[in-house]
Amino acid sequence: MTGAALAVTLMAACSGSSGDEQDDAATAGGSGGELGGSLALATTSDVGPKLFIDDFEAETGVTVEGTYAEAGALGEQLRIQITSGTAPDLFRAAPGTASPSAVLTLAQEGALMDLSGQDWAQYVPESFAPLQQMDGATYAFPTYGQAILAFYNKEVFEEVGVEPPATWPEFVDVLDQLKAAGKVPLALGLADNYIIQFLPYALSATLVNGQEPDFYERLEAGETSFAESEGWRETFEVFLGLIEDGYTTPDPLGMPGDPAMQAVGSGEAAIVVMPSAASPVLAGFMAGGEEQMGVFAVPATENAADTHIPFTPDYLVVNADAKNPDAALAFLDYIAEPERTAAWADEVGAIPALTNAEPIDNSLNQTVQPFLSEGRTTPFANHVWPGGEVATALMEVGQQAVEGSKSVDDLLAALDAAYQESMS
């Protein structure tokens, strides 16, 4: 996986079918048996689906015709197909309104089937609602998820004699001890500008979503702003403070993302904060592989119970004008079985998204599951923001704040301006 591949790929009718037709399709999809016909499926990789396609075809008589492409190219292709009426029955969509082919963007156009009545919908985490629900209706199936967490070199921690922290004071104490031992506490590769999102998203999960849970509702209603948010202000003050206090890579603006991870792998640095999808890459940089890599949630307060983590799913959606909606719904039912949900996530090095999924026995899933079960997860911030303008402002003005030419006030003002532009 290249550095670019680690980037966070940060009210209309619900479908073209009537409610009765959807109920019939749901019944057929969940009943098993010979459905027949073909199912057109389009997603970013066959790595997950290939686990189940052969058995699904044998059990249902459906022939699955898969198309697989990189997320950006797939999104552009789907946008054209939806407009022309040639979109596949079942396809991958980005969360929220993050792109023209994202879940809620398409739902607002009436391009997606309402999936609220499906049995698996009860196991979708509540924190996903801003990414896949509109007017109380659910429009997407979360195949798996990734979280933004702190990954560390266990050998470095053992050498220095520190343990994974659970509170902010403990975190700072660990950073102090690592720094005193001659290690770079936090590897930070901001030469790749998208990486500037990760630490702020991890901190804001607690400081904004955890402590101002209605912030985005009030923001959309015009009742508040980024500049007025104590949580967002503290997020950026803490982020910039970590750099100013020498806890990060010296000159992070000159360090690309992959070399920053390599520094953790070699033991020169101790910790890197990043999406969990990148963890196999980090493990590959370590002599001991996955066994040498530890993980913990990034704390932001004095109380461990306050900590929330960013956790965002990947989605499959059903075309409102699907040629074989019964087969599409049946396939979702099939992969929604707890052991299959877990198997798909395990195969792609991710985390099961449904709350009833069979647990996966590795440190990543052991870290994330308590937060899922306790409802202490939030979407990646850029997936809640409309369009891509706000994330672009964070990446551009955030780098200027790191170099010292912009202030926290400037950064917050830039986010507000970008948000207003995206809403206009």
CSV table of C-alpha atoms in Angstrom, one decimal:
chain,number,residue,atom,x,y,z
A,1,MET,CA,0.0,0.0,0.0
A,2,THR,CA,1.4,3.4,-1.0
A,3,GLY,CA,1.1,6.6,1.1
A,4,ALA,CA,-1.7,7.9,-1.1
A,5,ALA,CA,-3.7,4.8,-0.4
A,6,LEU,CA,-3.7,5.5,3.3
A,7,ALA,CA,-5.8,8.7,2.8
A,8,VAL,CA,-9.1,8.9,4.5
A,9,THR,CA,-11.3,8.3,1.5
A,10,LEU,CA,-11.7,11.0,4.2
A,11,MET,CA,-34.9,14.9,0.8
A,12,ALA,CA,-36.0,12.8,-2.0
A,13,ALA,CA,-37.9,9.5,-2.2
A,14,CYS,CA,-35.9,6.7,-0.8
A,15,SER,CA,-36.1,4.7,-4.0
A,16,GLY,CA,-37.8,4.2,-7.4
A,17,SER,CA,-39.9,1.4,-6.0
A,18,SER,CA,-43.1,1.6,-4.0
A,19,GLY,CA,-43.2,0.6,-0.3
A,20,ASP,CA,-45.1,-2.6,-1.2
A,21,GLU,CA,-42.6,-3.6,-3.8
A,22,GLN,CA,-39.7,-3.0,-1.3
A,23,ASP,CA,-41.5,-5.2,1.3
A,24,ASP,CA,-41.9,-7.9,-1.3
A,25,ALA,CA,-38.2,-7.7,-2.2
A,26,ALA,CA,-37.2,-7.8,1.4
A,27,THR,CA,-39.2,-10.9,1.9
A,28,ALA,CA,-37.8,-12.6,-1.1
A,29,GLY,CA,-34.3,-11.6,-0.2
A,30,GLY,CA,-34.5,-13.0,3.3
A,31,SER,CA,-36.2,-16.2,2.4
A,32,GLY,CA,-33.3,-18.1,0.8
A,33,GLY,CA,-34.0,-20.7,-1.9
A,34,GLU,CA,-33.6,-20.4,-5.6
A,35,LEU,CA,-33.7,-16.7,-6.6
A,36,GLY,CA,-32.0,-17.1,-10.0
A,37,GLY,CA,-30.9,-14.5,-12.4
A,38,SER,CA,-27.8,-12.4,-12.2
A,39,LEU,CA,-26.6,-9.9,-9.6
A,40,ALA,CA,-24.4,-7.0,-10.8
A,41,LEU,CA,-22.0,-6.1,-7.9
A,42,ALA,CA,-19.5,-3.2,-8.0
A,43,THR,CA,-17.0,-2.5,-5.3
A,44,THR,CA,-13.4,-1.6,-4.7
A,45,SER,CA,-12.0,-5.2,-4.3
A,46,ASP,CA,-13.0,-8.8,-4.6
A,47,VAL,CA,-11.0,-9.7,-1.4
A,48,GLY,CA,-14.0,-9.7,0.8
A,49,PRO,CA,-16.8,-10.8,-1.6
A,50,LYS,CA,-14.8,-13.7,-3.0
A,51,LEU,CA,-15.1,-15.5,0.4
A,52,PHE,CA,-18.9,-15.9,-0.2
A,53,ILE,CA,-19.8,-15.6,-3.8
A,54,ASP,CA,-19.4,-19.3,-4.8
A,55,ASP,CA,-21.5,-20.5,-1.9
A,56,PHE,CA,-24.1,-17.8,-2.4
A,57,GLU,CA,-24.5,-18.7,-6.0
A,58,ALA,CA,-24.8,-22.4,-5.2
A,59,GLU,CA,-27.5,-21.7,-2.5
A,60,THR,CA,-29.6,-19.2,-4.5
A,61,GLY,CA,-29.0,-19.9,-8.1
A,62,VAL,CA,-27.9,-16.3,-8.6
A,63,THR,CA,-24.9,-15.6,-10.8
A,64,VAL,CA,-22.8,-12.8,-9.3
A,65,GLU,CA,-21.2,-10.5,-11.9
A,66,GLY,CA,-18.6,-8.5,-10.1
A,67,THR,CA,-16.8,-5.3,-11.1
A,68,TYR,CA,-13.9,-4.1,-9.0
A,69,ALA,CA,-12.1,-0.8,-9.2
A,70,GLU,CA,-10.2,1.8,-7.1
A,71,ALA,CA,-12.6,3.9,-5.0
A,72,GLY,CA,-12.1,7.2,-6.9
A,73,ALA,CA,-12.5,5.6,-10.3
A,74,LEU,CA,-15.4,3.4,-9.2
A,75,GLY,CA,-17.2,6.5,-7.8
A,76,GLU,CA,-16.8,8.4,-11.1
A,77,GLN,CA,-18.0,5.4,-13.0
A,78,LEU,CA,-21.1,4.9,-10.8
A,79,ARG,CA,-22.0,8.6,-11.0
A,80,ILE,CA,-22.2,8.2,-14.8
A,81,GLN,CA,-24.1,4.9,-14.6
A,82,ILE,CA,-26.7,6.2,-12.1
A,83,THR,CA,-27.4,9.2,-14.4
A,84,SER,CA,-27.8,6.9,-17.4
A,85,GLY,CA,-29.8,4.3,-15.6
A,86,THR,CA,-27.2,1.5,-16.0
A,87,ALA,CA,-25.9,1.3,-12.4
A,88,PRO,CA,-25.4,-2.2,-10.9
A,89,ASP,CA,-27.8,-3.7,-8.5
A,90,LEU,CA,-25.5,-3.6,-5.5
A,91,PHE,CA,-22.5,-1.2,-5.2
A,92,ARG,CA,-20.0,0.4,-2.9
A,93,ALA,CA,-20.8,4.0,-1.8
A,94,ALA,CA,-18.7,6.4,0.3
A,95,PRO,CA,-20.1,7.4,3.8
A,96,GLY,CA,-22.3,10.4,4.3
A,97,THR,CA,-22.1,13.2,1.8
A,98,ALA,CA,-18.3,12.9,1.3
A,99,SER,CA,-18.5,12.6,-2.5
A,100,PRO,CA,-21.0,12.8,-5.4
A,101,SER,CA,-21.5,9.0,-5.2
A,102,ALA,CA,-21.7,8.9,-1.4
A,103,VAL,CA,-24.6,7.3,0.5
A,104,LEU,CA,-26.6,10.3,1.5
A,105,THR,CA,-25.9,12.2,-1.7
A,106,LEU,CA,-27.5,9.4,-3.7
A,107,ALA,CA,-30.3,8.9,-1.1
A,108,GLN,CA,-31.3,12.5,-1.5
A,109,GLU,CA,-31.6,11.9,-5.3
A,110,GLY,CA,-33.8,8.9,-4.7
A,111,ALA,CA,-31.2,6.6,-6.3
A,112,LEU,CA,-31.0,4.1,-3.4
A,113,MET,CA,-33.4,1.6,-1.9
A,114,ASP,CA,-34.5,2.1,1.7
A,115,LEU,CA,-33.0,-0.8,3.7
A,116,SER,CA,-34.6,0.0,7.1
A,117,GLY,CA,-36.7,-3.1,7.2
A,118,GLN,CA,-33.8,-5.6,6.8
A,119,ASP,CA,-33.1,-7.8,9.8
A,120,TRP,CA,-29.4,-6.7,10.0
A,121,ALA,CA,-30.4,-3.0,10.3
A,122,GLN,CA,-30.9,-3.4,14.0
A,123,TYR,CA,-27.2,-4.2,14.4
A,124,VAL,CA,-25.9,-1.0,12.8
A,125,PRO,CA,-24.1,1.2,15.4
A,126,GLU,CA,-26.0,4.4,16.3
A,127,SER,CA,-22.9,6.4,15.5
A,128,PHE,CA,-23.3,5.5,11.8
A,129,ALA,CA,-26.7,7.3,11.6
A,130,PRO,CA,-25.2,10.6,10.2
A,131,LEU,CA,-23.5,8.6,7.4
A,132,GLN,CA,-26.3,6.4,6.2
A,133,GLN,CA,-29.7,7.6,7.5
A,134,MET,CA,-32.0,10.2,6.1
A,135,ASP,CA,-35.4,11.1,7.6
A,136,GLY,CA,-34.9,8.0,9.9
A,137,ALA,CA,-34.4,5.6,7.0
A,138,THR,CA,-31.3,3.4,6.5
A,139,TYR,CA,-29.8,3.4,3.1
A,140,ALA,CA,-26.6,1.3,3.4
A,141,PHE,CA,-25.1,-1.9,4.7
A,142,PRO,CA,-21.8,-1.4,6.6
A,143,THR,CA,-19.4,-4.2,5.4
A,144,TYR,CA,-16.6,-3.4,7.8
A,145,GLY,CA,-15.0,-0.5,9.5
A,146,GLN,CA,-11.7,1.2,10.3
A,147,ALA,CA,-10.8,3.3,13.3
A,148,ILE,CA,-8.2,6.0,13.9
A,149,LEU,CA,-6.0,4.8,16.7
A,150,ALA,CA,-2.5,5.1,18.1
A,151,PHE,CA,-0.2,2.2,17.0
A,152,TYR,CA,3.1,1.7,18.7
A,153,ASN,CA,6.2,-0.4,18.7
A,154,LYS,CA,6.0,-2.8,21.7
A,155,GLU,CA,9.8,-3.2,21.9
A,156,VAL,CA,10.2,0.6,22.3
A,157,PHE,CA,7.6,0.7,25.0
A,158,GLU,CA,9.3,-2.2,26.8
A,159,GLU,CA,12.7,-0.7,26.4
A,160,VAL,CA,11.6,2.6,27.9
A,161,GLY,CA,9.4,1.0,30.5
A,162,VAL,CA,6.0,2.6,29.6
A,163,GLU,CA,2.5,1.2,29.2
A,164,PRO,CA,-0.3,2.3,26.8
A,165,PRO,CA,-2.0,5.3,28.4
A,166,ALA,CA,-5.7,5.6,29.1
A,167,THR,CA,-6.0,9.3,30.0
A,168,TRP,CA,-4.5,12.5,28.7
A,169,PRO,CA,-2.1,13.0,31.7
A,170,GLU,CA,-0.9,9.4,31.3
A,171,PHE,CA,-0.4,10.0,27.6
A,172,VAL,CA,1.7,13.1,28.2
A,173,ASP,CA,3.7,11.2,30.8
A,174,VAL,CA,4.4,8.4,28.3
A,175,LEU,CA,5.5,11.0,25.7
A,176,ASP,CA,7.8,12.7,28.3
A,177,GLN,CA,9.5,9.4,29.1
A,178,LEU,CA,9.9,8.4,25.4
A,179,LYS,CA,11.4,11.8,24.7
A,180,ALA,CA,13.8,11.6,27.6
A,181,ALA,CA,14.9,8.2,26.3
A,182,GLY,CA,15.9,9.7,23.0
A,183,LYS,CA,13.0,8.4,21.0
A,184,VAL,CA,10.6,10.4,18.8
A,185,PRO,CA,7.4,10.0,20.8
A,186,LEU,CA,5.0,10.6,17.9
A,187,ALA,CA,5.9,10.0,14.3
A,188,LEU,CA,4.2,12.7,12.1
A,189,GLY,CA,4.6,12.8,8.4
A,190,LEU,CA,2.8,16.0,7.3
A,191,ALA,CA,4.6,16.3,3.9
A,192,ASP,CA,1.6,14.2,2.8
A,193,ASN,CA,-1.0,16.8,3.7
A,194,TYR,CA,-3.9,14.3,4.2
A,195,ILE,CA,-2.1,13.0,7.3
A,196,ILE,CA,-2.8,16.2,9.1
A,197,GLN,CA,-6.3,15.0,9.6
A,198,PHE,CA,-5.6,12.0,11.7
A,199,LEU,CA,-4.6,13.4,15.1
A,200,PRO,CA,-7.3,16.1,15.0
A,201,TYR,CA,-9.9,13.5,14.1
A,202,ALA,CA,-8.8,11.3,16.9
A,203,LEU,CA,-8.8,14.1,19.5
A,204,SER,CA,-12.1,15.7,18.3
A,205,ALA,CA,-13.9,12.3,18.6
A,206,THR,CA,-13.7,12.9,22.4
A,207,LEU,CA,-13.4,16.7,22.6
A,208,VAL,CA,-16.2,17.5,20.1
A,209,ASN,CA,-18.4,14.4,19.5
A,210,GLY,CA,-18.1,13.1,23.0
A,211,GLN,CA,-18.5,16.4,24.9
A,212,GLU,CA,-20.6,18.4,22.3
A,213,PRO,CA,-22.7,15.6,20.9
A,214,ASP,CA,-25.2,18.0,19.3
A,215,PHE,CA,-22.5,20.1,17.7
A,216,TYR,CA,-23.1,19.0,14.1
A,217,GLU,CA,-26.9,19.4,14.4
A,218,ARG,CA,-26.4,22.9,15.7
A,219,LEU,CA,-23.8,23.7,13.1
A,220,GLU,CA,-26.2,22.6,10.3
A,221,ALA,CA,-29.0,24.7,11.9
A,222,GLY,CA,-26.7,27.8,11.9
A,223,GLU,CA,-26.7,27.9,15.7
A,224,THR,CA,-23.0,27.5,16.2
A,225,SER,CA,-19.7,27.4,14.3
A,226,PHE,CA,-16.3,25.8,14.4
A,227,ALA,CA,-14.9,29.1,15.9
A,228,GLU,CA,-17.5,28.9,18.7
A,229,SER,CA,-16.8,25.2,19.5
A,230,GLU,CA,-14.6,24.8,22.6
A,231,GLY,CA,-14.0,21.2,21.5
A,232,TRP,CA,-12.6,22.1,18.1
A,233,ARG,CA,-10.5,24.9,19.5
A,234,GLU,CA,-9.0,22.6,22.1
A,235,THR,CA,-8.5,19.9,19.5
A,236,PHE,CA,-6.2,22.2,17.4
A,237,GLU,CA,-4.5,23.8,20.4
A,238,VAL,CA,-3.6,20.3,21.7
A,239,PHE,CA,-2.5,19.1,18.2
A,240,LEU,CA,-0.3,22.1,17.6
A,241,GLY,CA,1.0,22.0,21.2
A,242,LEU,CA,2.3,18.4,20.7
A,243,ILE,CA,4.4,19.7,17.8
A,244,GLU,CA,5.5,22.9,19.6
A,245,ASP,CA,6.5,20.9,22.7
A,246,GLY,CA,8.8,18.6,20.7
A,247,TYR,CA,6.7,15.4,21.1
A,248,THR,CA,6.6,14.8,17.3
A,249,THR,CA,8.9,14.2,14.4
A,250,PRO,CA,11.2,17.3,14.1
A,251,ASP,CA,10.0,19.3,11.1
A,252,PRO,CA,6.9,17.2,10.4
A,253,LEU,CA,6.1,19.2,7.3
A,254,GLY,CA,9.3,17.7,5.7
A,255,MET,CA,8.5,14.1,6.6
A,256,PRO,CA,6.2,12.0,4.3
A,257,GLY,CA,3.8,9.5,5.7
A,258,ASP,CA,5.6,6.2,4.8
A,259,PRO,CA,9.0,7.2,6.3
A,260,ALA,CA,7.2,8.3,9.5
A,261,MET,CA,5.7,4.8,9.8
A,262,GLN,CA,9.1,3.3,9.0
A,263,ALA,CA,10.6,5.2,11.9
A,264,VAL,CA,8.1,3.5,14.2
A,265,GLY,CA,8.9,0.2,12.7
A,266,SER,CA,12.6,0.6,13.2
A,267,GLY,CA,12.2,1.8,16.8
A,268,GLU,CA,13.5,5.4,16.1
A,269,ALA,CA,10.0,6.6,16.9
A,270,ALA,CA,7.4,5.0,19.2
A,271,ILE,CA,3.8,5.9,18.1
A,272,VAL,CA,1.9,6.8,15.0
A,273,VAL,CA,-1.7,7.9,14.9
A,274,MET,CA,-3.5,6.6,11.8
A,275,PRO,CA,-6.4,4.7,10.4
A,276,SER,CA,-6.4,1.0,11.2
A,277,ALA,CA,-6.4,0.1,7.5
A,278,ALA,CA,-2.8,1.1,7.4
A,279,SER,CA,-1.8,-1.2,10.3
A,280,PRO,CA,-0.7,-4.1,8.1
A,281,VAL,CA,1.7,-1.7,6.4
A,282,LEU,CA,3.2,-0.7,9.8
A,283,ALA,CA,3.4,-4.3,10.9
A,284,GLY,CA,5.4,-4.9,7.7
A,285,PHE,CA,8.0,-2.4,8.8
A,286,MET,CA,8.6,-4.2,12.1
A,287,ALA,CA,11.0,-7.1,12.4
A,288,GLY,CA,8.5,-8.9,14.6
A,289,GLY,CA,5.5,-8.1,12.4
A,290,GLU,CA,2.0,-7.9,13.9
A,291,GLU,CA,3.2,-9.3,17.2
A,292,GLN,CA,5.5,-6.3,17.7
A,293,MET,CA,2.7,-3.8,17.0
A,294,GLY,CA,0.5,-2.5,19.9
A,295,VAL,CA,-2.6,-0.3,19.7
A,296,PHE,CA,-4.5,2.0,22.0
A,297,ALA,CA,-7.2,4.6,21.7
A,298,VAL,CA,-6.0,8.3,21.8
A,299,PRO,CA,-7.2,9.8,25.1
A,300,ALA,CA,-8.0,13.5,25.4
A,301,THR,CA,-9.2,14.1,28.9
A,302,GLU,CA,-8.4,13.1,32.5
A,303,ASN,CA,-11.2,10.5,32.5
A,304,ALA,CA,-10.8,7.3,30.4
A,305,ALA,CA,-14.5,6.8,30.2
A,306,ASP,CA,-14.7,10.1,28.2
A,307,THR,CA,-12.6,8.7,25.3
A,308,HIS,CA,-14.3,8.2,22.0
A,309,ILE,CA,-12.7,6.8,18.8
A,310,PRO,CA,-13.3,7.7,15.2
A,311,PHE,CA,-14.8,4.6,13.5
A,312,THR,CA,-16.2,4.8,10.0
A,313,PRO,CA,-17.6,1.9,7.8
A,314,ASP,CA,-17.3,1.0,4.2
A,315,TYR,CA,-20.7,0.6,2.5
A,316,LEU,CA,-22.7,-1.4,0.1
A,317,VAL,CA,-26.0,0.1,-1.2
A,318,VAL,CA,-28.9,-1.2,-3.3
A,319,ASN,CA,-29.8,0.6,-6.5
A,320,ALA,CA,-33.4,1.9,-6.3
A,321,ASP,CA,-33.8,0.8,-9.9
A,322,ALA,CA,-32.0,-2.6,-9.5
A,323,LYS,CA,-32.8,-5.2,-12.1
A,324,ASN,CA,-32.6,-7.9,-9.5
A,325,PRO,CA,-33.4,-6.3,-6.1
A,326,ASP,CA,-34.3,-9.7,-4.5
A,327,ALA,CA,-30.8,-11.0,-5.2
A,328,ALA,CA,-29.2,-7.8,-3.9
A,329,LEU,CA,-31.1,-8.0,-0.6
A,330,ALA,CA,-30.4,-11.7,-0.3
A,331,PHE,CA,-26.7,-11.1,-0.7
A,332,LEU,CA,-26.8,-8.5,2.1
A,333,ASP,CA,-28.7,-11.0,4.3
A,334,TYR,CA,-26.1,-13.6,3.5
A,335,ILE,CA,-23.0,-11.6,4.4
A,336,ALA,CA,-24.8,-10.1,7.4
A,337,GLU,CA,-24.5,-13.4,9.3
A,338,PRO,CA,-22.2,-12.7,12.3
A,339,GLU,CA,-19.5,-15.2,11.3
A,340,ARG,CA,-19.5,-13.9,7.7
A,341,THR,CA,-19.3,-10.3,8.7
A,342,ALA,CA,-16.3,-11.1,10.9
A,343,ALA,CA,-14.7,-13.2,8.1
A,344,TRP,CA,-15.0,-10.3,5.6
A,345,ALA,CA,-13.4,-7.8,8.0
A,346,ASP,CA,-10.7,-10.2,8.9
A,347,GLU,CA,-9.9,-10.9,5.3
A,348,VAL,CA,-9.3,-7.2,4.6
A,349,GLY,CA,-7.5,-6.4,7.8
A,350,ALA,CA,-10.5,-4.4,9.2
A,351,ILE,CA,-13.0,-4.4,12.0
A,352,PRO,CA,-16.5,-5.9,11.8
A,353,ALA,CA,-19.0,-3.0,11.6
A,354,LEU,CA,-22.2,-4.7,12.8
A,355,THR,CA,-22.6,-5.0,16.6
A,356,ASN,CA,-23.6,-8.7,16.5
A,357,ALA,CA,-20.5,-9.7,14.5
A,358,GLU,CA,-18.5,-12.6,15.7
A,359,PRO,CA,-15.4,-11.2,17.6
A,360,ILE,CA,-12.0,-11.4,15.9
A,361,ASP,CA,-9.2,-12.4,18.2
A,362,ASN,CA,-6.5,-9.8,17.6
A,363,SER,CA,-5.3,-6.7,19.4
A,364,LEU,CA,-7.0,-4.3,16.9
A,365,ASN,CA,-10.5,-5.8,17.4
A,366,GLN,CA,-10.0,-6.2,21.1
A,367,THR,CA,-9.2,-2.5,21.3
A,368,VAL,CA,-12.2,-1.4,19.3
A,369,GLN,CA,-14.9,-3.7,20.5
A,370,PRO,CA,-15.4,-2.1,23.9
A,371,PHE,CA,-15.9,1.3,22.3
A,372,LEU,CA,-18.4,-0.2,19.8
A,373,SER,CA,-20.4,-2.0,22.5
A,374,GLU,CA,-20.5,1.1,24.8
A,375,GLY,CA,-21.5,3.4,21.9
A,376,ARG,CA,-18.3,5.5,22.2
A,377,THR,CA,-17.5,5.7,18.5
A,378,THR,CA,-17.9,8.7,16.1
A,379,PRO,CA,-17.6,9.0,12.3
A,380,PHE,CA,-14.4,10.3,10.8
A,381,ALA,CA,-15.1,14.1,10.9
A,382,ASN,CA,-14.6,14.5,7.1
A,383,HIS,CA,-17.4,12.0,6.4
A,384,VAL,CA,-19.9,14.1,8.3
A,385,TRP,CA,-18.8,17.4,6.6
A,386,PRO,CA,-20.7,18.1,3.4
A,387,GLY,CA,-18.6,17.7,0.2
A,388,GLY,CA,-14.8,17.9,0.4
A,389,GLU,CA,-14.3,21.6,1.0
A,390,VAL,CA,-14.0,21.5,4.8
A,391,ALA,CA,-11.4,18.7,4.8
A,392,THR,CA,-9.5,20.6,2.1
A,393,ALA,CA,-9.4,23.7,4.3
A,394,LEU,CA,-8.1,21.7,7.2
A,395,MET,CA,-5.3,20.2,5.1
A,396,GLU,CA,-4.3,23.6,3.6
A,397,VAL,CA,-4.7,26.0,6.5
A,398,GLY,CA,-3.7,23.3,9.0
A,399,GLN,CA,-0.3,23.0,7.4
A,400,GLN,CA,0.1,26.8,7.5
A,401,ALA,CA,-0.8,26.7,11.2
A,402,VAL,CA,2.0,24.1,11.8
A,403,GLU,CA,4.5,26.3,10.0
A,404,GLY,CA,3.4,29.2,12.1
A,405,SER,CA,1.9,31.5,9.4
A,406,LYS,CA,-1.7,30.9,10.6
A,407,SER,CA,-3.3,30.7,14.0
A,408,VAL,CA,-5.9,28.5,15.5
A,409,ASP,CA,-8.4,31.3,15.0
A,410,ASP,CA,-7.4,31.4,11.3
A,411,LEU,CA,-7.9,27.7,11.0
A,412,LEU,CA,-11.3,27.7,12.6
A,413,ALA,CA,-12.4,30.6,10.5
A,414,ALA,CA,-11.2,28.7,7.4
A,415,LEU,CA,-13.3,25.6,8.4
A,416,ASP,CA,-16.4,27.9,8.9
A,417,ALA,CA,-15.9,29.5,5.5
A,418,ALA,CA,-15.5,26.2,3.8
A,419,TYR,CA,-18.6,24.8,5.6
A,420,GLN,CA,-20.7,27.7,4.5
A,421,GLU,CA,-19.5,27.4,0.9
A,422,SER,CA,-20.4,23.7,0.9
A,423,MET,CA,-23.8,24.4,2.2
A,424,SER,CA,-24.6,27.2,-0.2
